[in-house]
């Protein structure tokens, strides 16, 4: 046995002066804080996964909504870039007396006189209707219209001919017709050629070409287009254009838009309706924003529920780990260090959900955009915002449990073992 | 004379109306090894909590390694524990899934040492308690006696002047218990102050000094008796 301690008077003769150096707690390095916070997560992987999943679903919903709407906007701007935003149309409005007005027959020539104008073309609506054959009852028009078209129409509108050819100087005098995409589908015409005949204005017309769908001029999709002279001769067309299409220089579009009415109809400019089809396309997009707002709100609710899940997990974690808290206090952890540990654990837990949610949101966006044939765009601010929001939620959710853990008296914590 | 590590002067602790400890006077000097022995409910756990600065006394003064506990804030007490006191508990307090080396290195987590040093010292401490081959074993791979040796390594890894062992053999069979007690004797031999809290009279009698406690009062202190004998 070891040596006995020599006997001594108790208590000690004089109270020793307190040592000059008061004990000062050491600071944990950031790596130690993260490692300690993560230790609680490593020991309960299933619970961590499920809690993080709650957060991830909320974030994924929000990223998905933002990503899908951004992708569709990107698709629109690409489309507009391809179609051009410099197309302007002029149509007859109503006259002062409320009757249907008409554009002057030299509207195209006058529009062409504007220096900033790149190209001008026109169509004119006829009263004729087009049918699959001569046995279809006349009232079943199928919403299709017959227009006289100028030969320079494709250059101005940017419409594509997918089959056959467009009207030219040679065939405009003859019963030849070019069909819009919906018209061709409705009349059951798959291919242009001498065999493809449609019943148009009480006689057979040969389909010489088919058009691709065009979003800037959707009225052409359900149109049958015949040459200007043929329309006048065969269909009793009055020769007034009903839509003048113009392409102006990109920089001068708004200026041209203002003067176009007066240019095509100097006598009564207020009887002309000028519009810019690309604006209508963009406006259609804007109406989708209301739905996006609703979905974003749902995502926020999901995120909130996820945050409650994290708070619940943290409260349970603190209850279960009282013994660990007691041990750490006995090893010299301050209340602040215990608080930091649990706060860090909560932040790590929700950050895990946030990163997972961003990845899930990108996957959802990619999948949907791919299905729609859009480019995938997820804005950086949405990703950063998603992770940032989870950190705020983690901080809020972990705050109360962390404070509770820190307040636990060490003796009580150790007794819980 | 060696300086006292623990100095209790008229210390009392009451919980509501219940006096868990009353008018306790006790001085433990550096390098001593003693048992605080008593039946359950005698107040020995309260004594351990007060000596370990985990609880503050209701009355009297406590000095640990020269620091008056009353003067120190909770933060400063935490720092004092990190540097001065090592704890060994009956139930080991080893977290599942954590290898022995990391568990022991955690004993220095709040000391301010960098991680590399903590792990190096932890390895040395594990070798010192005879667990050199078990550095990477997790608690479920260790026997009860080995677990308690890991816990002892964690308590002494920072070389604290005071080691408080609360029923260190309470959860062990007698053979493992004997090994643990032998280890505590070795640590004492190397200069560590060891206080063993136990209800086991045999263990208490085998230690150089025995403080018996009953109903919250110290009723026998072998050092005090010796001191009286010398005085006569």
Coordinates of C-alpha atoms in Angstrom, one line a residue:
Chain A
X1 CA 0.0 0.0 0.0
X2 CA 1.2 3.5 -0.7
X3 CA 2.4 5.8 2.0
X4 CA 0.0 7.3 4.4
X5 CA -0.6 11.0 4.3
X6 CA 0.9 12.7 7.3
X7 CA -1.7 13.8 9.9
X8 CA -2.5 17.4 9.8
X9 CA -4.8 19.9 11.5
X10 CA -8.2 20.4 9.9
X11 CA -9.4 22.8 8.7
X12 CA -6.4 24.4 7.2
X13 CA -4.8 27.1 9.4
X14 CA -5.5 30.2 7.4
X15 CA -7.6 30.6 4.3
X16 CA -5.2 30.9 1.4
X17 CA -5.6 34.0 -0.8
X18 CA -7.5 33.2 -4.0
X19 CA -5.0 32.6 -6.8
X20 CA -4.5 35.6 -9.0
X21 CA -5.5 33.7 -12.1
X22 CA -9.2 32.9 -12.2
X23 CA -10.0 29.9 -14.3
X24 CA -11.0 30.9 -17.8
X25 CA -12.9 28.6 -20.1
X26 CA -11.1 27.6 -23.4
X27 CA -12.8 28.4 -26.7
X28 CA -13.8 25.6 -29.0
X29 CA -12.5 25.8 -32.5
X30 CA -15.1 26.0 -35.3
X31 CA -14.1 22.5 -36.4
X32 CA -14.7 21.2 -32.9
X33 CA -18.1 23.0 -32.7
X34 CA -19.2 21.4 -35.9
X35 CA -17.8 18.0 -35.0
X36 CA -19.5 18.1 -31.6
X37 CA -22.8 19.2 -33.2
X38 CA -22.5 16.5 -35.8
X39 CA -21.9 13.8 -33.2
X40 CA -25.5 13.9 -32.2
X41 CA -26.7 13.5 -35.8
X42 CA -24.4 10.6 -36.5
X43 CA -25.8 8.5 -33.7
X44 CA -29.4 8.8 -35.0
X45 CA -29.3 8.6 -38.8
X46 CA -32.9 7.6 -39.4
X47 CA -34.4 10.3 -37.3
X48 CA -32.0 12.8 -38.9
X49 CA -33.1 11.7 -42.4
X50 CA -36.8 12.0 -41.7
X51 CA -36.5 15.4 -40.0
X52 CA -34.3 16.7 -42.8
X53 CA -36.8 15.3 -45.3
X54 CA -39.5 17.5 -44.0
X55 CA -37.3 20.6 -44.6
X56 CA -36.2 19.2 -47.9
X57 CA -39.8 18.9 -49.2
X58 CA -40.6 22.5 -48.4
X59 CA -37.4 23.8 -50.0
X60 CA -37.8 21.5 -53.0
X61 CA -41.4 22.8 -53.6
X62 CA -40.2 26.4 -53.5
X63 CA -37.2 25.8 -55.7
X64 CA -39.3 23.8 -58.1
X65 CA -41.9 26.6 -58.4
X66 CA -39.2 29.2 -58.9
X67 CA -37.2 27.0 -61.2
X68 CA -40.2 26.0 -63.4
X69 CA -41.4 29.5 -63.7
X70 CA -38.0 30.8 -64.5
X71 CA -37.4 28.0 -67.0
X72 CA -40.7 28.8 -68.8
X73 CA -39.7 32.5 -68.8
X74 CA -36.4 31.5 -70.3
X75 CA -38.2 29.5 -72.9
X76 CA -40.4 32.5 -73.7
X77 CA -37.5 34.9 -74.0
X78 CA -35.7 32.4 -76.3
X79 CA -38.8 32.1 -78.3
X80 CA -39.2 35.8 -78.5
X81 CA -35.6 36.2 -79.5
X82 CA -36.2 33.7 -82.3
X83 CA -39.5 35.2 -83.4
X84 CA -38.4 38.8 -82.9
X85 CA -40.2 41.4 -80.9
X86 CA -40.3 43.9 -83.8
X87 CA -43.4 42.6 -85.5
X88 CA -46.3 45.1 -85.5
X89 CA -49.7 44.5 -86.9
X90 CA -52.3 47.0 -88.0
X91 CA -55.9 46.0 -88.3
X92 CA -59.1 47.9 -89.0
X93 CA -61.0 48.9 -85.9
X94 CA -64.5 50.4 -85.8
X95 CA -65.5 53.6 -87.5
X96 CA -66.9 56.6 -85.7
X97 CA -70.4 55.4 -86.3
X98 CA -69.6 51.9 -84.9
X99 CA -69.4 50.1 -88.2
X100 CA -66.5 47.9 -89.2
X101 CA -63.9 50.1 -90.7
X102 CA -61.5 48.9 -93.4
X103 CA -57.9 49.8 -94.2
X104 CA -57.1 51.7 -97.5
X105 CA -56.1 49.4 -100.3
X106 CA -52.7 51.0 -100.5
X107 CA -52.0 50.6 -96.8
X108 CA -49.0 48.4 -97.5
X109 CA -47.4 50.9 -99.8
X110 CA -47.8 53.7 -97.2
X111 CA -46.4 51.6 -94.4
X112 CA -43.4 50.8 -96.6
X113 CA -42.7 54.5 -96.8
X114 CA -41.6 54.7 -93.2
X115 CA -37.8 54.8 -93.2
X116 CA -37.3 52.5 -90.2
X117 CA -39.5 49.8 -91.8
X118 CA -37.7 46.6 -92.7
X119 CA -40.5 44.8 -94.4
X120 CA -44.3 45.0 -94.8
X121 CA -46.9 42.4 -95.9
X122 CA -50.6 41.9 -95.5
X123 CA -53.5 39.5 -95.7
X124 CA -57.1 40.2 -96.5
X125 CA -60.0 38.2 -95.2
X126 CA -62.4 36.9 -97.8
X127 CA -66.0 35.7 -97.3
X128 CA -65.1 32.3 -98.7
X129 CA -65.0 29.1 -96.5
X130 CA -62.8 26.0 -96.9
X131 CA -64.1 22.4 -96.6
X132 CA -62.6 19.0 -96.9
X133 CA -64.8 18.3 -99.9
X134 CA -68.0 19.4 -101.7
X135 CA -70.3 17.3 -99.5
X136 CA -69.7 19.0 -96.2
X137 CA -72.7 21.2 -95.2
X138 CA -71.7 24.9 -95.7
X139 CA -72.4 25.9 -92.1
X140 CA -69.7 23.5 -90.8
X141 CA -66.8 25.8 -91.3
X142 CA -64.8 24.5 -88.4
X143 CA -63.7 28.1 -87.5
X144 CA -61.4 28.2 -90.5
X145 CA -61.0 31.3 -92.6
X146 CA -59.8 32.0 -96.1
X147 CA -57.4 34.9 -96.6
X148 CA -55.8 36.5 -99.6
X149 CA -52.1 36.7 -98.9
X150 CA -49.2 38.7 -100.3
X151 CA -46.3 36.7 -101.6
X152 CA -43.9 38.4 -99.1
X153 CA -45.8 37.3 -96.1
X154 CA -43.4 34.6 -94.8
X155 CA -40.4 37.0 -94.9
X156 CA -42.3 39.5 -92.7
X157 CA -44.1 37.3 -90.3
X158 CA -41.3 34.7 -90.1
X159 CA -43.6 31.8 -90.8
X160 CA -42.1 28.6 -92.0
X161 CA -43.3 26.4 -94.9
X162 CA -43.0 22.8 -93.8
X163 CA -44.3 21.0 -96.9
X164 CA -44.6 22.1 -100.5
X165 CA -44.0 25.7 -101.4
X166 CA -45.3 29.2 -100.7
X167 CA -47.4 31.3 -103.1
X168 CA -45.3 33.0 -105.9
X169 CA -46.0 35.3 -108.7
X170 CA -46.8 32.3 -111.0
X171 CA -49.4 30.5 -108.9
X172 CA -51.2 33.4 -107.3
X173 CA -53.6 33.7 -110.2
X174 CA -54.6 30.1 -110.0
X175 CA -56.7 28.1 -107.5
X176 CA -53.8 27.2 -105.3
X177 CA -53.9 27.3 -101.5
X178 CA -51.4 27.1 -98.6
X179 CA -52.9 25.8 -95.4
X180 CA -52.1 26.8 -91.8
X181 CA -51.1 24.0 -89.4
X182 CA -54.5 23.7 -87.7
X183 CA -56.4 24.0 -91.0
X184 CA -54.4 21.2 -92.6
X185 CA -55.0 19.0 -89.6
X186 CA -58.7 19.7 -89.6
X187 CA -59.1 19.1 -93.3
X188 CA -57.1 15.9 -93.1
X189 CA -54.3 17.1 -95.4
X190 CA -50.9 15.6 -94.5
X191 CA -49.0 16.5 -97.6
X192 CA -49.1 19.2 -100.3
X193 CA -49.2 18.2 -103.9
X194 CA -51.5 18.0 -107.0
X195 CA -53.6 15.2 -105.3
X196 CA -54.3 17.3 -102.2
X197 CA -57.5 19.2 -103.0
X198 CA -59.9 21.2 -100.8
X199 CA -63.3 22.6 -101.5
X200 CA -62.9 26.4 -101.3
X201 CA -65.4 29.0 -102.5
X202 CA -67.5 26.6 -104.6
X203 CA -64.6 25.1 -106.5
X204 CA -61.6 22.8 -105.9
X205 CA -58.2 24.4 -104.9
X206 CA -54.9 22.5 -104.9
X207 CA -52.9 22.5 -101.7
X208 CA -49.4 23.6 -102.7
X209 CA -47.9 24.2 -99.3
X210 CA -48.4 23.7 -95.5
X211 CA -47.3 26.1 -92.8
X212 CA -45.7 25.4 -89.4
X213 CA -47.5 26.8 -86.3
X214 CA -46.5 30.4 -85.5
X215 CA -47.0 31.9 -82.1
X216 CA -46.7 35.6 -83.2
X217 CA -49.5 35.2 -85.8
X218 CA -51.8 32.4 -84.4
X219 CA -54.6 33.6 -86.8
X220 CA -52.6 32.0 -89.7
X221 CA -52.7 28.6 -88.0
X222 CA -56.4 28.3 -88.8
X223 CA -56.2 30.0 -92.2
X224 CA -56.3 28.9 -95.8
X225 CA -54.1 31.4 -97.8
X226 CA -54.7 32.0 -101.5
X227 CA -53.0 34.4 -103.9
X228 CA -54.2 38.0 -103.9
X229 CA -55.3 38.0 -107.6
X230 CA -56.9 34.5 -107.3
X231 CA -58.9 35.8 -104.3
X232 CA -60.2 38.8 -106.3
X233 CA -61.1 36.7 -109.3
X234 CA -62.4 33.5 -107.8
X235 CA -63.7 34.5 -104.4
X236 CA -65.0 38.0 -104.8
X237 CA -62.4 39.5 -102.5
X238 CA -62.7 43.3 -102.2
X239 CA -58.9 43.9 -102.1
X240 CA -58.7 45.7 -98.7
X241 CA -56.1 44.3 -96.4
X242 CA -57.4 43.2 -93.0
X243 CA -54.1 42.7 -91.3
X244 CA -50.9 44.6 -92.2
X245 CA -47.8 42.9 -90.8
X246 CA -44.7 45.1 -90.5
X247 CA -41.2 44.5 -89.2
X248 CA -39.5 47.7 -88.0
X249 CA -35.9 48.2 -86.9
X250 CA -35.5 46.9 -83.3
X251 CA -34.5 50.3 -81.9
X252 CA -37.4 52.1 -83.5
X253 CA -40.3 49.7 -82.8
X254 CA -42.1 51.8 -80.2
X255 CA -41.8 54.9 -82.3
X256 CA -43.1 53.1 -85.4
X257 CA -45.9 51.6 -83.2
X258 CA -47.1 55.2 -82.5
X259 CA -47.2 56.3 -86.1
X260 CA -48.3 53.1 -87.7
X261 CA -52.0 53.9 -87.4
X262 CA -51.7 57.3 -89.0
X263 CA -49.4 55.9 -91.7
X264 CA -51.6 53.1 -93.0
X265 CA -54.8 55.1 -92.7
X266 CA -54.0 58.9 -92.8
X267 CA -57.6 59.8 -93.2
X268 CA -58.9 58.2 -90.0
X269 CA -55.9 56.9 -87.9
X270 CA -58.2 56.2 -84.9
X271 CA -59.9 53.5 -87.0
X272 CA -56.7 51.4 -86.9
X273 CA -55.8 49.0 -84.2
X274 CA -52.1 48.6 -83.9
X275 CA -50.6 45.8 -81.8
X276 CA -47.4 44.1 -81.0
X277 CA -48.0 40.3 -80.8
X278 CA -44.8 39.7 -78.7
X279 CA -46.5 41.8 -76.0
X280 CA -49.5 39.6 -75.9
X281 CA -47.2 36.5 -75.6
X282 CA -45.4 38.0 -72.7
X283 CA -48.7 39.0 -71.0
X284 CA -50.0 35.5 -71.2
X285 CA -46.9 34.5 -69.3
X286 CA -47.6 37.0 -66.6
X287 CA -51.0 35.5 -65.8
X288 CA -49.2 32.3 -64.7
X289 CA -47.5 34.3 -61.9
X290 CA -50.6 34.2 -59.7
X291 CA -50.5 30.4 -59.7
X292 CA -46.8 30.5 -59.0
X293 CA -47.5 32.7 -56.0
X294 CA -50.0 30.2 -54.6
X295 CA -47.6 27.3 -55.0
X296 CA -44.8 29.3 -53.4
X297 CA -47.1 29.9 -50.4
X298 CA -47.7 26.1 -50.2
X299 CA -44.0 25.5 -50.3
X300 CA -43.6 28.0 -47.4
X301 CA -46.2 26.2 -45.4
X302 CA -44.3 22.9 -46.0
X303 CA -41.1 24.5 -45.0
X304 CA -42.7 25.8 -41.8
X305 CA -44.0 22.3 -41.0
X306 CA -40.5 21.0 -41.7
X307 CA -39.1 23.5 -39.2
X308 CA -41.6 22.3 -36.5
X309 CA -40.3 18.8 -37.2
X310 CA -36.8 19.9 -36.6
X311 CA -37.8 21.7 -33.4
X312 CA -39.5 18.5 -32.2
X313 CA -36.5 16.3 -33.0
X314 CA -34.2 18.7 -31.1
X315 CA -36.5 18.8 -28.0
X316 CA -36.5 15.0 -28.0
X317 CA -32.8 14.9 -28.5
X318 CA -32.2 17.1 -25.5
X319 CA -34.4 15.0 -23.3
X320 CA -32.7 11.8 -24.4
X321 CA -29.2 13.1 -24.0
X322 CA -29.4 14.5 -20.5
X323 CA -26.6 12.1 -19.4
X324 CA -24.4 13.3 -22.2
X325 CA -25.0 16.9 -21.2
X326 CA -24.1 16.1 -17.6
X327 CA -21.0 14.3 -18.7
X328 CA -19.9 17.3 -20.9
X329 CA -20.6 19.7 -18.0
X330 CA -18.4 17.5 -15.8
X331 CA -15.7 17.5 -18.5
X332 CA -15.7 21.3 -18.3
X333 CA -18.2 22.4 -20.9
X334 CA -19.8 25.8 -20.1
X335 CA -23.5 26.4 -20.5
X336 CA -22.7 28.5 -23.6
X337 CA -20.8 25.5 -25.1
X338 CA -23.7 23.2 -24.5
X339 CA -26.1 25.8 -26.0
X340 CA -23.8 26.1 -29.0
X341 CA -23.6 22.4 -29.5
X342 CA -27.3 21.9 -29.7
X343 CA -27.8 25.0 -31.9
X344 CA -25.1 23.8 -34.2
X345 CA -26.8 20.4 -34.3
X346 CA -30.1 22.0 -35.3
X347 CA -28.4 24.1 -37.9
X348 CA -26.6 21.1 -39.4
X349 CA -29.8 19.1 -39.4
X350 CA -31.8 21.8 -41.3
X351 CA -28.9 22.7 -43.6
X352 CA -28.8 19.0 -44.6
X353 CA -32.5 19.3 -45.4
X354 CA -31.9 22.6 -47.2
X355 CA -29.1 21.2 -49.4
X356 CA -31.2 18.1 -50.1
X357 CA -34.2 20.2 -50.9
X358 CA -32.2 22.4 -53.4
X359 CA -31.0 19.2 -55.1
X360 CA -34.5 17.8 -55.2
X361 CA -35.9 21.1 -56.5
X362 CA -33.3 21.2 -59.3
X363 CA -34.2 17.6 -60.1
X364 CA -37.9 18.4 -60.2
X365 CA -37.3 21.5 -62.4
X366 CA -35.0 19.5 -64.7
X367 CA -37.6 16.8 -65.1
X368 CA -40.5 19.1 -65.8
X369 CA -38.5 21.4 -68.1
X370 CA -37.2 18.4 -69.9
X371 CA -40.7 17.1 -70.3
X372 CA -41.9 20.4 -71.7
X373 CA -38.8 20.8 -73.8
X374 CA -37.7 24.0 -72.0
X375 CA -34.2 24.9 -71.0
X376 CA -33.6 24.2 -67.2
X377 CA -32.9 27.4 -65.3
X378 CA -32.8 27.6 -61.5
X379 CA -31.7 31.0 -60.3
X380 CA -28.8 31.2 -58.0
X381 CA -30.7 33.5 -55.6
X382 CA -33.3 30.8 -55.2
X383 CA -30.8 28.2 -54.2
X384 CA -28.9 30.6 -51.9
X385 CA -32.3 31.7 -50.5
X386 CA -33.4 28.1 -49.9
X387 CA -30.3 27.2 -47.9
X388 CA -30.4 30.6 -46.1
X389 CA -34.1 30.0 -45.2
X390 CA -33.3 26.6 -43.7
X391 CA -30.5 28.1 -41.6
X392 CA -32.9 30.6 -40.2
X393 CA -35.4 27.9 -39.5
X394 CA -32.8 25.7 -38.0
X395 CA -31.7 28.5 -35.7
X396 CA -35.2 29.3 -34.6
X397 CA -36.1 25.6 -34.2
X398 CA -32.9 24.8 -32.2
X399 CA -32.9 27.9 -30.0
X400 CA -35.4 26.8 -27.3
X401 CA -34.0 23.2 -27.0
X402 CA -30.5 24.5 -26.9
X403 CA -31.3 26.9 -24.1
X404 CA -33.1 24.1 -22.2
X405 CA -30.1 21.9 -22.6
X406 CA -27.8 24.6 -21.3
X407 CA -30.0 25.4 -18.3
X408 CA -30.1 21.7 -17.2
X409 CA -28.2 21.5 -13.8
X410 CA -25.2 19.1 -14.2
X411 CA -26.2 17.0 -11.2
X412 CA -29.7 16.5 -12.5
X413 CA -28.3 15.6 -16.0
X414 CA -25.9 13.1 -14.6
X415 CA -28.6 11.5 -12.4
X416 CA -30.6 10.8 -15.6
X417 CA -28.2 8.1 -16.7
Chain B
X1 CA 2.9 20.2 4.0
X2 CA 1.3 19.6 0.7
X3 CA -1.4 22.1 -0.3
X4 CA -5.0 21.0 -0.1
X5 CA -6.8 20.1 -3.3
X6 CA -10.2 20.0 -1.6
X7 CA -11.1 22.0 1.5
X8 CA -14.6 21.9 2.9
X9 CA -15.3 24.2 5.8
X10 CA -18.7 23.9 7.5
X11 CA -20.4 22.8 4.3
X12 CA -24.1 22.1 4.3
X13 CA -26.5 21.3 1.5
X14 CA -30.2 21.2 1.9
X15 CA -32.9 20.3 -0.7
X16 CA -36.1 22.0 0.5
X17 CA -36.4 20.8 4.1
X18 CA -34.1 17.8 3.7
X19 CA -30.5 18.3 4.9
X20 CA -28.4 16.1 2.5
X21 CA -25.2 17.3 4.1
X22 CA -24.6 19.2 7.3
X23 CA -21.5 20.9 8.8
X24 CA -19.0 19.0 6.8
X25 CA -15.3 19.7 7.4
X26 CA -12.8 17.9 5.2
X27 CA -9.4 18.6 3.8
X28 CA -7.9 16.5 1.0
X29 CA -4.2 17.2 0.3
X30 CA -2.4 16.7 -3.0
X31 CA -1.4 13.1 -3.5
X32 CA -3.9 11.6 -1.0
X33 CA -6.1 8.6 -1.7
X34 CA -9.3 8.2 0.4
X35 CA -12.7 6.6 0.4
X36 CA -15.9 8.4 1.3
X37 CA -18.1 5.6 2.4
X38 CA -21.7 5.4 3.5
X39 CA -25.0 3.7 2.8
X40 CA -27.2 5.0 0.1
X41 CA -28.9 8.2 1.0
X42 CA -26.1 9.1 3.5
X43 CA -25.1 12.2 1.5
X44 CA -22.0 10.9 -0.2
X45 CA -23.3 11.7 -3.7
X46 CA -24.0 15.3 -2.5
X47 CA -20.4 15.3 -1.2
X48 CA -19.2 14.2 -4.6
X49 CA -21.2 16.9 -6.4
X50 CA -19.9 19.6 -4.1
X51 CA -16.3 18.4 -4.3
X52 CA -16.7 18.2 -8.1
X53 CA -18.2 21.8 -8.2
X54 CA -21.3 20.3 -10.0
X55 CA -23.4 21.8 -7.1
X56 CA -22.9 24.7 -4.8
X57 CA -23.3 24.3 -1.0
X58 CA -26.1 26.0 0.8
X59 CA -23.7 27.1 3.6
X60 CA -20.0 26.9 4.3
X61 CA -17.0 27.4 2.0
X62 CA -15.6 25.1 -0.6
X63 CA -12.1 25.6 -1.9
X64 CA -10.9 23.4 -4.8
X65 CA -7.2 23.6 -5.7
X66 CA -7.0 27.0 -4.0
X67 CA -10.1 28.5 -5.7
X68 CA -13.0 29.5 -3.5
X69 CA -16.0 28.1 -5.4
X70 CA -18.3 30.9 -4.0
X71 CA -16.2 33.5 -5.9
X72 CA -16.4 31.8 -9.2
X73 CA -19.1 32.2 -11.9
X74 CA -20.6 29.2 -13.6
X75 CA -18.3 29.7 -16.5
X76 CA -15.2 29.8 -14.3
X77 CA -16.4 26.7 -12.5
X78 CA -16.6 24.9 -15.8
X79 CA -13.1 25.9 -16.6
X80 CA -12.0 24.8 -13.2
X81 CA -13.6 21.3 -13.8
X82 CA -11.9 21.1 -17.2
X83 CA -8.5 21.7 -15.7
X84 CA -8.6 20.4 -12.2
X85 CA -11.1 17.5 -11.8
X86 CA -11.5 14.2 -13.4
X87 CA -14.7 12.2 -12.9
X88 CA -15.3 8.5 -13.1
X89 CA -18.9 7.4 -12.9
X90 CA -20.5 4.1 -11.9
X91 CA -22.3 3.9 -15.3
X92 CA -19.2 4.7 -17.4
X93 CA -21.0 7.4 -19.5
X94 CA -19.5 6.2 -22.8
X95 CA -21.5 7.2 -25.9
X96 CA -22.5 4.3 -28.2
X97 CA -20.6 4.1 -31.5
X98 CA -17.7 6.2 -30.3
X99 CA -14.3 4.5 -30.4
X100 CA -12.3 4.5 -27.1
X101 CA -9.7 6.9 -28.5
X102 CA -12.3 9.5 -29.4
X103 CA -14.1 9.1 -26.1
X104 CA -10.9 9.6 -24.2
X105 CA -9.9 12.6 -26.4
X106 CA -13.2 14.1 -25.6
X107 CA -12.0 14.4 -22.0
X108 CA -9.8 17.2 -23.3
X109 CA -12.4 18.8 -25.6
X110 CA -12.9 21.8 -23.3
X111 CA -9.3 22.2 -22.3
X112 CA -8.3 24.3 -25.4
X113 CA -5.8 21.8 -26.7
X114 CA -5.8 21.2 -30.5
X115 CA -7.4 17.9 -31.8
X116 CA -4.1 16.3 -32.7
X117 CA -2.7 16.8 -29.2
X118 CA -5.9 15.6 -27.6
X119 CA -5.7 12.3 -29.6
X120 CA -2.1 11.9 -28.9
X121 CA -2.6 12.3 -25.1
X122 CA -5.7 10.0 -25.3
X123 CA -3.6 7.3 -26.9
X124 CA -1.0 7.6 -24.1
X125 CA -3.8 7.5 -21.5
X126 CA -5.3 4.4 -23.0
X127 CA -1.9 2.7 -23.0
X128 CA -1.5 3.7 -19.4
X129 CA -4.7 1.9 -18.4
X130 CA -3.6 -1.1 -20.4
X131 CA -5.9 -0.6 -23.3
X132 CA -3.3 0.0 -26.0
X133 CA -4.7 -2.7 -28.3
X134 CA -8.3 -1.4 -27.9
X135 CA -7.9 2.1 -29.2
X136 CA -10.5 1.8 -31.8
X137 CA -13.0 -0.4 -30.0
X138 CA -16.5 0.9 -29.5
X139 CA -18.3 0.5 -26.1
X140 CA -20.3 -2.6 -27.3
X141 CA -17.0 -4.4 -28.1
X142 CA -15.6 -3.8 -24.6
X143 CA -16.2 -5.6 -21.3
X144 CA -17.5 -3.7 -18.3
X145 CA -14.1 -3.5 -16.7
X146 CA -12.6 -2.3 -20.0
X147 CA -15.3 0.3 -20.3
X148 CA -14.5 1.6 -16.8
X149 CA -10.8 1.7 -17.7
X150 CA -11.7 3.8 -20.8
X151 CA -13.7 6.1 -18.5
X152 CA -10.7 6.4 -16.1
X153 CA -8.4 7.1 -19.0
X154 CA -10.8 9.9 -20.0
X155 CA -10.8 11.3 -16.5
X156 CA -7.0 11.4 -16.1
X157 CA -6.0 12.2 -19.7
X158 CA -5.5 15.9 -18.8
X159 CA -3.6 14.9 -15.7
X160 CA -6.0 16.6 -13.3
X161 CA -4.8 17.2 -9.7
X162 CA -8.1 15.6 -8.4
X163 CA -9.8 12.4 -9.5
X164 CA -13.3 11.8 -8.2
X165 CA -14.6 8.2 -8.7
X166 CA -18.2 7.6 -7.9
X167 CA -18.8 3.9 -7.2
X168 CA -16.2 3.0 -9.8
X169 CA -16.7 -0.8 -9.2
X170 CA -20.5 -0.6 -8.6
X171 CA -21.4 -2.0 -12.0
X172 CA -18.6 -4.5 -12.3
X173 CA -18.0 -8.1 -11.2
X174 CA -15.5 -8.5 -8.4
X175 CA -12.6 -9.5 -10.7
X176 CA -13.1 -6.5 -13.0
X177 CA -13.6 -4.4 -9.9
X178 CA -10.3 -5.5 -8.4
X179 CA -8.6 -4.5 -11.7
X180 CA -10.2 -1.1 -11.6
X181 CA -9.2 -0.6 -8.0
X182 CA -5.6 -1.6 -8.8
X183 CA -5.5 0.9 -11.6
X184 CA -6.7 3.7 -9.2
X185 CA -4.0 2.7 -6.7
X186 CA -1.4 2.9 -9.5
X187 CA -2.6 6.4 -10.5
X188 CA -2.4 7.4 -6.8
X189 CA 1.1 6.0 -6.7
X190 CA 2.0 8.2 -9.6
X191 CA 0.9 11.2 -7.7
X192 CA -2.8 11.7 -8.5
X193 CA -5.2 12.6 -5.7
X194 CA -7.9 10.0 -5.7
X195 CA -11.2 10.2 -3.9
X196 CA -13.4 7.1 -4.2
X197 CA -17.0 7.4 -3.2
X198 CA -18.4 4.0 -2.3
X199 CA -20.9 2.1 -0.2
X200 CA -18.5 -0.9 -0.1
X201 CA -16.8 -1.1 3.3
X202 CA -14.2 -3.6 2.1
X203 CA -13.0 -1.2 -0.6
X204 CA -13.1 1.7 1.8
X205 CA -11.0 -0.2 4.4
X206 CA -8.4 -1.0 1.7
X207 CA -7.7 2.7 1.1
X208 CA -5.2 4.8 3.1
X209 CA -7.8 7.0 4.4
X210 CA -11.5 6.4 5.1
X211 CA -14.2 9.0 5.7
X212 CA -17.5 7.5 6.9
X213 CA -20.6 9.5 6.3
X214 CA -24.1 8.8 7.6
X215 CA -27.3 10.9 7.5
X216 CA -25.4 13.8 6.0
X217 CA -22.8 14.0 8.7
X218 CA -19.1 12.9 8.7
X219 CA -19.0 10.4 11.6
X220 CA -15.6 9.0 11.2
X221 CA -12.3 10.2 9.5
X222 CA -9.3 7.9 9.9
X223 CA -6.9 10.8 9.3
X224 CA -8.5 12.8 12.1
X225 CA -8.2 9.9 14.5
X226 CA -4.5 9.5 13.7
X227 CA -4.0 13.1 14.2
X228 CA -5.6 12.9 17.6
X229 CA -3.4 9.9 18.5
X230 CA -0.4 11.9 17.5
X231 CA -1.5 14.8 19.6
X232 CA -1.9 12.6 22.7

